[in-house]
Short mmCIF file of C-alpha atoms in Angstrom, two decimals:
data_model
loop_
_atom_site.label_atom_id
_atom_site.label_comp_id
_atom_site.label_asym_id
_atom_site.label_seq_id
_atom_site.Cartn_x
_atom_site.Cartn_y
_atom_site.Cartn_z
CA UNK N 279 -28.36 53.00 3.92
CA UNK N 280 -25.81 52.80 0.96
CA UNK N 281 -22.56 52.04 1.55
CA UNK N 282 -19.75 52.70 -0.52
CA UNK N 283 -17.62 50.50 -2.22
CA UNK N 284 -14.78 50.67 0.32
CA UNK N 285 -16.91 50.05 3.07
CA UNK N 286 -18.74 46.27 1.46
CA UNK N 287 -14.75 45.22 1.09
CA UNK N 288 -14.59 46.29 4.55
CA UNK N 289 -16.83 44.62 5.97
CA UNK N 290 -16.58 42.07 4.21
CA UNK N 291 -12.72 41.33 5.45
CA UNK N 292 -13.62 41.62 8.53
CA UNK N 293 -16.80 39.01 8.18
CA UNK N 294 -13.12 36.33 6.64
CA UNK N 295 -10.68 37.60 9.58
CA UNK N 296 -13.83 36.75 12.35
CA UNK N 297 -14.40 32.97 10.96
CA UNK N 298 -11.57 32.13 10.48
CA UNK N 299 -10.31 33.50 13.83
CA UNK N 300 -13.68 31.08 14.66
CA UNK N 301 -12.22 28.04 12.34
CA UNK N 302 -8.71 27.97 13.83
CA UNK N 303 -10.52 28.08 17.75
CA UNK N 304 -12.29 25.23 16.90
CA UNK N 305 -9.20 23.08 14.23
CA UNK N 306 -6.19 24.56 16.50
CA UNK N 307 -5.04 20.74 17.18
CA UNK N 308 -5.16 19.18 14.48
CA UNK N 309 -4.65 22.14 12.53
CA UNK N 310 -1.24 22.45 14.31
CA UNK N 311 -0.36 19.03 14.14
CA UNK N 312 -0.73 19.35 10.39
CA UNK N 313 1.67 22.46 9.92
CA UNK N 314 4.13 20.10 12.25
CA UNK N 315 4.03 16.88 10.92
CA UNK N 316 3.51 18.17 7.43
CA UNK N 317 4.15 21.29 6.61
CA UNK N 318 7.20 21.88 8.16
CA UNK N 319 9.26 18.80 6.54
CA UNK N 320 7.67 20.37 3.69
CA UNK N 321 9.69 23.14 3.46
CA UNK N 322 12.85 20.91 5.24
CA UNK N 323 12.38 19.77 2.03
CA UNK N 324 11.86 21.64 -0.42
CA UNK N 325 14.97 24.22 0.80
CA UNK N 326 17.41 21.52 0.44
CA UNK N 327 16.20 20.71 -2.67
CA UNK N 328 16.51 24.40 -4.15
CA UNK N 329 19.72 24.51 -2.91
CA UNK N 330 20.97 21.02 -4.62
CA UNK N 331 19.26 22.66 -7.44
CA UNK N 332 20.36 26.17 -7.66
CA UNK N 333 23.74 24.99 -6.34
CA UNK N 334 24.65 21.85 -6.56
CA UNK N 335 24.47 20.98 -2.98
CA UNK N 336 24.80 22.09 0.74
CA UNK N 337 27.79 23.84 2.39
CA UNK N 338 27.92 20.93 5.86
CA UNK N 339 27.37 18.18 3.29
CA UNK N 340 30.92 17.82 2.48
CA UNK N 341 32.26 18.65 6.67
CA UNK N 342 30.33 16.10 7.92
CA UNK N 343 31.10 13.62 5.75
CA UNK N 344 35.01 13.80 6.26
CA UNK N 345 34.02 13.82 10.11
CA UNK N 346 32.53 10.61 9.85
CA UNK N 347 35.02 9.08 8.22
CA UNK N 348 37.67 10.28 10.17
CA UNK N 349 36.43 7.24 12.71
CA UNK N 350 36.02 4.55 10.26
CA UNK N 351 37.10 1.80 11.06
CA UNK N 352 36.41 -2.37 9.64
CA UNK N 353 34.41 -3.04 13.48
CA UNK N 354 31.71 0.05 12.21
CA UNK N 355 32.44 -0.64 8.51
CA UNK N 356 30.67 -3.91 9.32
CA UNK N 357 28.41 -3.06 11.36
CA UNK N 358 27.06 -0.18 8.79
CA UNK N 359 27.19 -2.34 6.06
CA UNK N 360 24.62 -4.29 8.48
CA UNK N 361 22.35 -1.65 9.26
CA UNK N 362 22.55 -0.35 5.25
CA UNK N 363 21.44 -3.70 3.96
CA UNK N 364 18.20 -4.12 6.55
CA UNK N 365 17.24 -0.40 5.45
CA UNK N 366 16.25 -1.80 2.50
CA UNK N 367 16.35 -4.00 0.16
CA UNK N 368 16.87 -6.76 3.22
CA UNK N 369 14.54 -5.53 5.65
CA UNK N 370 12.57 -2.76 4.94
CA UNK N 371 11.12 -4.09 1.32
CA UNK N 372 10.52 -8.24 2.84
CA UNK N 373 9.02 -6.58 5.74
CA UNK N 374 6.91 -3.90 3.79
CA UNK N 375 5.83 -6.64 1.98
CA UNK N 376 4.88 -9.12 4.36
CA UNK N 377 3.04 -6.69 6.68
CA UNK N 378 1.10 -5.79 3.65
CA UNK N 379 0.38 -9.76 3.19
CA UNK N 380 -0.59 -9.90 6.71
CA UNK N 381 -3.48 -7.19 7.04
CA UNK N 382 -4.20 -8.45 4.40
CA UNK N 383 -5.36 -12.00 5.43
CA UNK N 384 -6.37 -10.45 9.18
CA UNK N 385 -9.11 -8.49 6.59
CA UNK N 386 -8.05 -5.46 7.61
CA UNK N 387 -8.41 -4.12 3.83
CA UNK N 388 -8.41 -0.34 4.97
CA UNK N 389 -5.07 -0.91 6.57
CA UNK N 390 -3.81 -3.03 3.20
CA UNK N 391 -4.37 0.46 1.51
CA UNK N 392 -2.98 2.60 3.79
CA UNK N 393 -0.10 0.65 3.65
CA UNK N 394 0.25 0.05 -0.38
CA UNK N 395 -0.24 3.92 -0.80
CA UNK N 396 2.07 5.10 1.99
CA UNK N 397 4.83 2.43 0.95
CA UNK N 398 4.54 2.14 -2.72
CA UNK N 399 4.32 5.93 -3.02
CA UNK N 400 7.16 7.31 -0.94
CA UNK N 401 8.71 4.36 -3.56
CA UNK N 402 7.92 6.12 -7.14
CA UNK N 403 8.34 9.84 -5.21
CA UNK N 404 12.48 8.70 -4.29
CA UNK N 405 12.56 7.10 -8.05
CA UNK N 406 10.73 10.35 -9.62
CA UNK N 407 12.94 13.29 -6.75
CA UNK N 408 16.41 10.73 -8.28
CA UNK N 409 15.54 11.54 -11.73
CA UNK N 410 14.81 14.78 -11.50
CA UNK N 411 17.93 16.28 -9.26
CA UNK N 412 20.44 13.24 -11.33
CA UNK N 413 23.04 14.33 -8.32
CA UNK N 414 26.17 12.40 -8.35
CA UNK N 415 26.99 10.17 -5.37
CA UNK N 416 29.29 11.11 -2.67
CA UNK N 417 34.01 10.92 -4.18
CA UNK N 418 35.67 12.16 -1.72
CA UNK N 419 36.78 7.95 -0.77
CA UNK N 420 36.18 4.69 -2.04
CA UNK N 421 33.09 3.54 -0.51
CA UNK N 422 33.02 -0.22 1.19
CA UNK N 423 29.42 -0.78 -0.61
CA UNK N 424 29.80 1.60 -4.17
CA UNK N 425 25.86 2.48 -5.47
CA UNK N 426 25.96 3.72 -8.90
CA UNK N 427 23.10 5.84 -9.22
CA UNK N 428 21.88 9.00 -8.53
CA UNK N 429 21.83 9.69 -4.97
CA UNK N 430 19.58 12.85 -4.34
CA UNK N 431 16.79 11.91 -1.93
CA UNK N 432 18.04 8.76 -0.37
CA UNK N 433 16.50 5.65 -0.66
CA UNK N 434 17.25 3.68 2.35
CA UNK N 435 16.04 7.20 4.21
CA UNK N 436 12.95 7.34 2.59
CA UNK N 437 12.22 3.92 3.08
CA UNK N 438 12.63 3.26 6.33
CA UNK N 439 11.22 6.47 7.35
CA UNK N 440 8.01 5.14 5.86
CA UNK N 441 8.18 2.18 7.07
CA UNK N 442 8.26 3.57 10.74
CA UNK N 443 5.87 6.41 9.73
CA UNK N 444 3.53 4.34 8.55
CA UNK N 445 3.49 1.41 11.37
CA UNK N 446 3.50 4.72 13.79
CA UNK N 447 -0.18 5.37 12.13
CA UNK N 448 -1.26 2.13 12.21
CA UNK N 449 -0.41 1.78 16.12
CA UNK N 450 -1.88 5.07 16.92
CA UNK N 451 -4.90 3.91 18.82
CA UNK N 452 -3.12 1.03 20.59
CA UNK N 453 -0.84 0.51 23.05
CA UNK N 454 1.72 -0.26 20.54
CA UNK N 455 2.41 3.71 19.28
CA UNK N 456 4.95 3.91 21.11
CA UNK N 457 6.95 1.47 20.73
CA UNK N 458 7.27 2.24 17.02
CA UNK N 459 8.01 5.92 17.00
CA UNK N 460 10.86 4.34 20.28
CA UNK N 461 12.36 1.53 18.50
CA UNK N 462 11.47 3.53 15.19
CA UNK N 463 13.17 6.30 15.46
CA UNK N 464 16.44 4.25 16.29
CA UNK N 465 16.01 2.20 14.02
CA UNK N 466 15.66 4.76 11.18
CA UNK N 467 18.71 7.21 12.42
CA UNK N 468 21.10 4.56 12.47
CA UNK N 469 19.65 3.39 8.79
CA UNK N 470 20.72 7.33 7.48
CA UNK N 471 23.13 7.03 9.75
CA UNK N 472 24.95 4.03 7.66
CA UNK N 473 24.09 5.94 4.97
CA UNK N 474 26.22 8.41 5.39
CA UNK N 475 29.51 6.70 6.89
CA UNK N 476 29.29 4.35 3.68
CA UNK N 477 30.18 7.45 1.68
CA UNK N 478 27.47 7.02 -0.52
CA UNK N 479 24.62 9.66 0.57
CA UNK N 480 25.22 13.82 1.76
CA UNK N 481 23.83 14.35 4.50
CA UNK N 482 21.33 16.65 2.86
CA UNK N 483 20.31 13.40 1.11
CA UNK N 484 19.73 11.65 3.94
CA UNK N 485 17.17 14.71 5.19
CA UNK N 486 15.64 14.94 2.75
CA UNK N 487 14.42 11.46 2.22
CA UNK N 488 13.36 11.61 6.11
CA UNK N 489 11.11 15.02 5.44
CA UNK N 490 9.88 13.96 2.31
CA UNK N 491 9.02 10.37 3.04
CA UNK N 492 7.48 11.80 6.63
CA UNK N 493 5.62 14.17 5.05
CA UNK N 494 4.20 11.79 2.42
CA UNK N 495 3.15 9.38 4.99
CA UNK N 496 0.89 11.68 6.68
CA UNK N 497 -0.69 13.57 4.17
CA UNK N 498 -2.28 9.89 2.78
CA UNK N 499 -2.88 9.28 6.61
CA UNK N 500 -4.26 12.42 6.51
CA UNK N 501 -6.94 11.56 2.99
CA UNK N 502 -7.28 8.03 4.32
CA UNK N 503 -8.30 9.06 7.84
CA UNK N 504 -8.59 11.89 7.96
CA UNK N 505 -6.42 12.88 10.69
CA UNK N 506 -2.37 12.43 10.42
CA UNK N 507 -2.38 9.19 12.89
CA UNK N 508 -5.61 6.27 12.66
CA UNK N 509 -7.91 7.80 15.35
CA UNK N 510 -9.48 4.25 16.60
CA UNK N 511 -8.27 0.36 15.85
CA UNK N 512 -11.26 -0.23 13.62
CA UNK N 513 -11.29 2.99 11.42
CA UNK N 514 -10.63 2.04 7.79
CA UNK N 515 -10.28 4.63 4.54
CA UNK N 516 -13.74 5.02 3.04
CA UNK N 517 -12.13 4.33 0.17
CA UNK N 518 -11.91 0.73 1.04
CA UNK N 519 -15.03 -0.24 1.95
CA UNK N 520 -15.64 -1.40 5.49
CA UNK N 521 -13.72 -4.19 6.58
CA UNK N 522 -15.14 -7.77 5.78
CA UNK N 523 -17.05 -8.86 9.62
CA UNK N 524 -15.17 -12.47 10.97
CA UNK N 525 -15.62 -15.64 9.59
CA UNK N 526 -17.44 -17.28 12.45
CA UNK N 527 -14.70 -20.63 14.22
CA UNK N 528 -15.38 -24.09 13.49
CA UNK N 529 -16.99 -24.03 16.75
CA UNK N 530 -19.82 -21.82 16.35
#
């Protein structure tokens, strides 16, 4: 029996809907993780970026900065300057380099490739975004640790989040994953808060940095390992090839 064009279209739509339902039922867990791990952070970054681009800022930025500044003391300032220092140039950057080299030394070439792309890519994204948005630093008071580059998004926030997220990805199939998430999460929050306390970043700079970096690292993991996190201790990105076999010891 000859079907009309309308019936063909309806039949095709129903078939597509049934296939979509089967796909979601079979893969709802990784899809949900992808939504929360990559989708939501990207939405958050996009929303903040749109406000910065179109209106020059976010309404809650200045009130938060002024509230935090009201609680400034010399002792707190010293602590925040230290946290800020280790949150990038004197902590995150050298640690990222050491971890990358360490992965190569222990012959984990695939993990080293993931690490390099995750950390290096976050840095490139940060500089690209700063040059694109060209947002000026806050000027509500004289900062005890002034900065002279662009503000959006925060490089400290992106760097610390990239470090912690990449560590969590690699540690996921081990018992150390919760330590990486818990301690790393506290460290990332402290670094972000230190930048607001010191008056060198708007809160939206920090949140945008966290969001962009989390989405980037988990996206790289999805490409490298086929999961948002490393599925098995010996899993390695296909592009890197298999890790070299361990060299036999002198006594064997």
